Amino acid sequence: MLPTSSPQIHRNGSLNTRDAVRHTAGAKRYKYLRRLLHFRQMDFEFAMWQMLYLFTSPQKVYRNFQYRKQTKDQWARDDPAFLVLLSVWLCVSTVGFGLVLEMGFVETLKLLLWVVFIDCIGVGLLISTLMWFVTNKYLQKHPSRDYDVEWGYAFDVHLNAFYPLLVILHFLQLFFINHVVVINSDWFLGYFVGNTLWLIAIGYYIYITFLGYNALPFLKNTVVLLYPFALLGLLYVLSISLGWNFTKGLCWFYKHRVQ
């Protein structure tokens, strides 16, 4: 049985006092953080469903966001299960990188802390804030306080787009670095396979980000979020032509920043 409760709205279109307080950003954030401490309240099965469909049919994931807006009056997730599972993926894949690059325990721990707090959280906060500002400032059809992009939703869009990138570059790529194809070498096949994985991963990030903001009915011209594909394609062709090896650079960066 689907929930049917909805906030009470006065004739002038405003929420009553109780619902207005309950739907403030602070109240939503408090509810989210509180659930983060109660694993039994998290829907991990649904979070895994979302992770699967981010690869196969990401549009279905954002349809669920639209349903949440209709039933709970918010676009952002109210269940931290997806974030918890993403953190698990991040830890496991980073440990895998440490093993492949033959790092010691302390070096792997340093790498894990860097990846979690800088690559994921730090960069995620930066990108989410930037997209939140740009979409509210330049992409709204009719700028209004009643219709704006929630910062929490912008962060969710980043997490959705980051997950496929993480799986491709931090998990699938591990099987190629030192075994099937030596990506971190200067051979053509090595940097061709490695750079192609980078192309797919970043392409996923751009496309899923576009879908996230395109799902908001009060935004316009969201197609501009697909423009980076042109630059990505050009950079890929140049990297293959000039023999640039992005994965070799990543491995070098990982090794030297933990020493």
PDB file of N, CA and C in Angstrom, residues 147-203:
ATOM      1  N   TYR A 147       9.834  27.083  -5.979  1.00  0.00           N
ATOM      2  CA  TYR A 147      10.437  26.087  -6.848  1.00  0.00           C
ATOM      3  C   TYR A 147      11.935  26.350  -6.939  1.00  0.00           C
ATOM      4  N   ASP A 148      12.685  25.518  -6.293  1.00  0.00           N
ATOM      5  CA  ASP A 148      14.136  25.638  -6.375  1.00  0.00           C
ATOM      6  C   ASP A 148      14.764  24.261  -6.223  1.00  0.00           C
ATOM      7  N   VAL A 149      15.991  24.143  -6.682  1.00  0.00           N
ATOM      8  CA  VAL A 149      16.727  22.882  -6.583  1.00  0.00           C
ATOM      9  C   VAL A 149      17.249  22.748  -5.160  1.00  0.00           C
ATOM     10  N   GLU A 150      16.847  21.698  -4.476  1.00  0.00           N
ATOM     11  CA  GLU A 150      17.338  21.457  -3.123  1.00  0.00           C
ATOM     12  C   GLU A 150      18.820  21.093  -3.178  1.00  0.00           C
ATOM     13  N   TRP A 151      19.584  21.610  -2.226  1.00  0.00           N
ATOM     14  CA  TRP A 151      20.997  21.256  -2.190  1.00  0.00           C
ATOM     15  C   TRP A 151      21.170  19.752  -1.972  1.00  0.00           C
ATOM     16  N   GLY A 152      20.305  19.179  -1.141  1.00  0.00           N
ATOM     17  CA  GLY A 152      20.371  17.740  -0.905  1.00  0.00           C
ATOM     18  C   GLY A 152      20.136  16.946  -2.175  1.00  0.00           C
ATOM     19  N   TYR A 153      19.242  17.440  -3.035  1.00  0.00           N
ATOM     20  CA  TYR A 153      19.004  16.761  -4.309  1.00  0.00           C
ATOM     21  C   TYR A 153      20.228  16.866  -5.209  1.00  0.00           C
ATOM     22  N   ALA A 154      20.872  18.040  -5.226  1.00  0.00           N
ATOM     23  CA  ALA A 154      22.092  18.199  -6.020  1.00  0.00           C
ATOM     24  C   ALA A 154      23.165  17.220  -5.560  1.00  0.00           C
ATOM     25  N   PHE A 155      23.247  17.010  -4.261  1.00  0.00           N
ATOM     26  CA  PHE A 155      24.220  16.048  -3.730  1.00  0.00           C
ATOM     27  C   PHE A 155      23.832  14.625  -4.114  1.00  0.00           C
ATOM     28  N   ASP A 156      22.543  14.317  -4.101  1.00  0.00           N
ATOM     29  CA  ASP A 156      22.081  12.994  -4.521  1.00  0.00           C
ATOM     30  C   ASP A 156      22.398  12.734  -5.992  1.00  0.00           C
ATOM     31  N   VAL A 157      22.219  13.758  -6.828  1.00  0.00           N
ATOM     32  CA  VAL A 157      22.543  13.618  -8.250  1.00  0.00           C
ATOM     33  C   VAL A 157      24.028  13.300  -8.409  1.00  0.00           C
ATOM     34  N   HIS A 158      24.867  13.982  -7.643  1.00  0.00           N
ATOM     35  CA  HIS A 158      26.302  13.702  -7.693  1.00  0.00           C
ATOM     36  C   HIS A 158      26.589  12.268  -7.265  1.00  0.00           C
ATOM     37  N   LEU A 159      25.972  11.799  -6.191  1.00  0.00           N
ATOM     38  CA  LEU A 159      26.205  10.426  -5.731  1.00  0.00           C
ATOM     39  C   LEU A 159      25.743   9.417  -6.778  1.00  0.00           C
ATOM     40  N   ASN A 160      24.589   9.685  -7.397  1.00  0.00           N
ATOM     41  CA  ASN A 160      24.096   8.790  -8.451  1.00  0.00           C
ATOM     42  C   ASN A 160      25.089   8.700  -9.599  1.00  0.00           C
ATOM     43  N   ALA A 161      25.642   9.842 -10.002  1.00  0.00           N
ATOM     44  CA  ALA A 161      26.574   9.863 -11.128  1.00  0.00           C
ATOM     45  C   ALA A 161      27.939   9.327 -10.729  1.00  0.00           C
ATOM     46  N   PHE A 162      28.298   9.493  -9.467  1.00  0.00           N
ATOM     47  CA  PHE A 162      29.606   9.062  -8.987  1.00  0.00           C
ATOM     48  C   PHE A 162      29.696   7.544  -8.875  1.00  0.00           C
ATOM     49  N   TYR A 163      28.584   6.893  -8.583  1.00  0.00           N
ATOM     50  CA  TYR A 163      28.611   5.445  -8.353  1.00  0.00           C
ATOM     51  C   TYR A 163      29.090   4.648  -9.575  1.00  0.00           C
ATOM     52  N   PRO A 164      28.510   4.836 -10.786  1.00  0.00           N
ATOM     53  CA  PRO A 164      29.044   4.101 -11.945  1.00  0.00           C
ATOM     54  C   PRO A 164      30.505   4.426 -12.218  1.00  0.00           C
ATOM     55  N   LEU A 165      30.889   5.703 -12.048  1.00  0.00           N
ATOM     56  CA  LEU A 165      32.283   6.088 -12.237  1.00  0.00           C
ATOM     57  C   LEU A 165      33.182   5.336 -11.277  1.00  0.00           C
ATOM     58  N   LEU A 166      32.741   5.205 -10.031  1.00  0.00           N
ATOM     59  CA  LEU A 166      33.512   4.480  -9.016  1.00  0.00           C
ATOM     60  C   LEU A 166      33.671   3.011  -9.393  1.00  0.00           C
ATOM     61  N   VAL A 167      32.594   2.382  -9.804  1.00  0.00           N
ATOM     62  CA  VAL A 167      32.647   0.955 -10.141  1.00  0.00           C
ATOM     63  C   VAL A 167      33.575   0.708 -11.327  1.00  0.00           C
ATOM     64  N   ILE A 168      33.511   1.571 -12.331  1.00  0.00           N
ATOM     65  CA  ILE A 168      34.314   1.376 -13.535  1.00  0.00           C
ATOM     66  C   ILE A 168      35.788   1.643 -13.277  1.00  0.00           C
ATOM     67  N   LEU A 169      36.107   2.761 -12.638  1.00  0.00           N
ATOM     68  CA  LEU A 169      37.506   3.157 -12.467  1.00  0.00           C
ATOM     69  C   LEU A 169      38.161   2.555 -11.237  1.00  0.00           C
ATOM     70  N   HIS A 170      37.378   2.263 -10.193  1.00  0.00           N
ATOM     71  CA  HIS A 170      37.955   1.769  -8.957  1.00  0.00           C
ATOM     72  C   HIS A 170      37.752   0.279  -8.752  1.00  0.00           C
ATOM     73  N   PHE A 171      36.953  -0.351  -9.613  1.00  0.00           N
ATOM     74  CA  PHE A 171      36.718  -1.787  -9.451  1.00  0.00           C
ATOM     75  C   PHE A 171      37.057  -2.553 -10.730  1.00  0.00           C
ATOM     76  N   LEU A 172      36.318  -2.297 -11.809  1.00  0.00           N
ATOM     77  CA  LEU A 172      36.569  -3.027 -13.050  1.00  0.00           C
ATOM     78  C   LEU A 172      37.994  -2.812 -13.556  1.00  0.00           C
ATOM     79  N   GLN A 173      38.506  -1.613 -13.403  1.00  0.00           N
ATOM     80  CA  GLN A 173      39.832  -1.295 -13.912  1.00  0.00           C
ATOM     81  C   GLN A 173      40.936  -2.073 -13.188  1.00  0.00           C
ATOM     82  N   LEU A 174      40.661  -2.491 -11.950  1.00  0.00           N
ATOM     83  CA  LEU A 174      41.669  -3.209 -11.181  1.00  0.00           C
ATOM     84  C   LEU A 174      42.093  -4.503 -11.873  1.00  0.00           C
ATOM     85  N   PHE A 175      41.158  -5.137 -12.581  1.00  0.00           N
ATOM     86  CA  PHE A 175      41.444  -6.416 -13.224  1.00  0.00           C
ATOM     87  C   PHE A 175      42.341  -6.256 -14.452  1.00  0.00           C
ATOM     88  N   PHE A 176      42.538  -5.021 -14.913  1.00  0.00           N
ATOM     89  CA  PHE A 176      43.341  -4.780 -16.101  1.00  0.00           C
ATOM     90  C   PHE A 176      44.723  -4.214 -15.789  1.00  0.00           C
ATOM     91  N   ILE A 177      44.868  -3.602 -14.629  1.00  0.00           N
ATOM     92  CA  ILE A 177      46.102  -2.863 -14.358  1.00  0.00           C
ATOM     93  C   ILE A 177      47.331  -3.749 -14.432  1.00  0.00           C
ATOM     94  N   ASN A 178      47.314  -4.904 -13.799  1.00  0.00           N
ATOM     95  CA  ASN A 178      48.506  -5.748 -13.757  1.00  0.00           C
ATOM     96  C   ASN A 178      48.302  -7.137 -14.344  1.00  0.00           C
ATOM     97  N   HIS A 179      47.140  -7.406 -14.957  1.00  0.00           N
ATOM     98  CA  HIS A 179      46.862  -8.770 -15.376  1.00  0.00           C
ATOM     99  C   HIS A 179      46.487  -8.854 -16.861  1.00  0.00           C
ATOM    100  N   VAL A 180      45.198  -8.758 -17.170  1.00  0.00           N
ATOM    101  CA  VAL A 180      44.747  -8.988 -18.539  1.00  0.00           C
ATOM    102  C   VAL A 180      45.447  -8.046 -19.515  1.00  0.00           C
ATOM    103  N   VAL A 181      45.399  -6.762 -19.236  1.00  0.00           N
ATOM    104  CA  VAL A 181      46.093  -5.760 -20.032  1.00  0.00           C
ATOM    105  C   VAL A 181      46.820  -4.849 -19.053  1.00  0.00           C
ATOM    106  N   VAL A 182      48.075  -4.609 -19.287  1.00  0.00           N
ATOM    107  CA  VAL A 182      48.847  -3.750 -18.395  1.00  0.00           C
ATOM    108  C   VAL A 182      48.557  -2.304 -18.769  1.00  0.00           C
ATOM    109  N   ILE A 183      47.521  -1.742 -18.131  1.00  0.00           N
ATOM    110  CA  ILE A 183      47.095  -0.392 -18.488  1.00  0.00           C
ATOM    111  C   ILE A 183      48.166   0.633 -18.157  1.00  0.00           C
ATOM    112  N   ASN A 184      48.866   0.439 -17.053  1.00  0.00           N
ATOM    113  CA  ASN A 184      49.828   1.460 -16.637  1.00  0.00           C
ATOM    114  C   ASN A 184      51.167   1.312 -17.348  1.00  0.00           C
ATOM    115  N   SER A 185      51.138   0.778 -18.552  1.00  0.00           N
ATOM    116  CA  SER A 185      52.340   0.716 -19.386  1.00  0.00           C
ATOM    117  C   SER A 185      52.194   1.724 -20.522  1.00  0.00           C
ATOM    118  N   ASP A 186      53.197   1.778 -21.387  1.00  0.00           N
ATOM    119  CA  ASP A 186      53.155   2.707 -22.515  1.00  0.00           C
ATOM    120  C   ASP A 186      52.716   2.019 -23.809  1.00  0.00           C
ATOM    121  N   TRP A 187      52.225   0.800 -23.711  1.00  0.00           N
ATOM    122  CA  TRP A 187      51.746   0.101 -24.899  1.00  0.00           C
ATOM    123  C   TRP A 187      50.434   0.723 -25.363  1.00  0.00           C
ATOM    124  N   PHE A 188      50.229   0.678 -26.700  1.00  0.00           N
ATOM    125  CA  PHE A 188      48.995   1.253 -27.257  1.00  0.00           C
ATOM    126  C   PHE A 188      47.763   0.571 -26.678  1.00  0.00           C
ATOM    127  N   LEU A 189      47.764  -0.765 -26.609  1.00  0.00           N
ATOM    128  CA  LEU A 189      46.595  -1.482 -26.095  1.00  0.00           C
ATOM    129  C   LEU A 189      46.324  -1.106 -24.647  1.00  0.00           C
ATOM    130  N   GLY A 190      47.404  -0.866 -23.894  1.00  0.00           N
ATOM    131  CA  GLY A 190      47.240  -0.509 -22.494  1.00  0.00           C
ATOM    132  C   GLY A 190      46.508   0.801 -22.315  1.00  0.00           C
ATOM    133  N   TYR A 191      47.021   1.890 -22.937  1.00  0.00           N
ATOM    134  CA  TYR A 191      46.355   3.173 -22.718  1.00  0.00           C
ATOM    135  C   TYR A 191      45.067   3.287 -23.524  1.00  0.00           C
ATOM    136  N   PHE A 192      44.908   2.468 -24.572  1.00  0.00           N
ATOM    137  CA  PHE A 192      43.631   2.468 -25.295  1.00  0.00           C
ATOM    138  C   PHE A 192      42.521   1.917 -24.406  1.00  0.00           C
ATOM    139  N   VAL A 193      42.769   0.771 -23.768  1.00  0.00           N
ATOM    140  CA  VAL A 193      41.752   0.185 -22.884  1.00  0.00           C
ATOM    141  C   VAL A 193      41.516   1.080 -21.671  1.00  0.00           C
ATOM    142  N   GLY A 194      42.617   1.564 -21.074  1.00  0.00           N
ATOM    143  CA  GLY A 194      42.477   2.413 -19.895  1.00  0.00           C
ATOM    144  C   GLY A 194      41.720   3.691 -20.182  1.00  0.00           C
ATOM    145  N   ASN A 195      42.096   4.396 -21.240  1.00  0.00           N
ATOM    146  CA  ASN A 195      41.427   5.656 -21.567  1.00  0.00           C
ATOM    147  C   ASN A 195      39.984   5.443 -21.996  1.00  0.00           C
ATOM    148  N   THR A 196      39.707   4.287 -22.601  1.00  0.00           N
ATOM    149  CA  THR A 196      38.325   3.977 -22.974  1.00  0.00           C
ATOM    150  C   THR A 196      37.463   3.793 -21.732  1.00  0.00           C
ATOM    151  N   LEU A 197      38.018   3.154 -20.701  1.00  0.00           N
ATOM    152  CA  LEU A 197      37.287   3.019 -19.442  1.00  0.00           C
ATOM    153  C   LEU A 197      37.018   4.394 -18.816  1.00  0.00           C
ATOM    154  N   TRP A 198      37.997   5.287 -18.915  1.00  0.00           N
ATOM    155  CA  TRP A 198      37.801   6.640 -18.422  1.00  0.00           C
ATOM    156  C   TRP A 198      36.707   7.355 -19.212  1.00  0.00           C
ATOM    157  N   LEU A 199      36.692   7.159 -20.524  1.00  0.00           N
ATOM    158  CA  LEU A 199      35.665   7.767 -21.374  1.00  0.00           C
ATOM    159  C   LEU A 199      34.275   7.301 -20.957  1.00  0.00           C
ATOM    160  N   ILE A 200      34.130   6.000 -20.745  1.00  0.00           N
ATOM    161  CA  ILE A 200      32.831   5.444 -20.365  1.00  0.00           C
ATOM    162  C   ILE A 200      32.413   5.954 -18.988  1.00  0.00           C
ATOM    163  N   ALA A 201      33.354   5.962 -18.047  1.00  0.00           N
ATOM    164  CA  ALA A 201      33.036   6.360 -16.674  1.00  0.00           C
ATOM    165  C   ALA A 201      32.607   7.820 -16.597  1.00  0.00           C
ATOM    166  N   ILE A 202      33.383   8.706 -17.203  1.00  0.00           N
ATOM    167  CA  ILE A 202      33.043  10.129 -17.160  1.00  0.00           C
ATOM    168  C   ILE A 202      31.792  10.405 -17.990  1.00  0.00           C
ATOM    169  N   GLY A 203      31.616   9.652 -19.091  1.00  0.00           N
ATOM    170  CA  GLY A 203      30.394   9.785 -19.880  1.00  0.00           C
ATOM    171  C   GLY A 203      29.167   9.425 -19.067  1.00  0.00           C
TER     172      GLY A 203
END
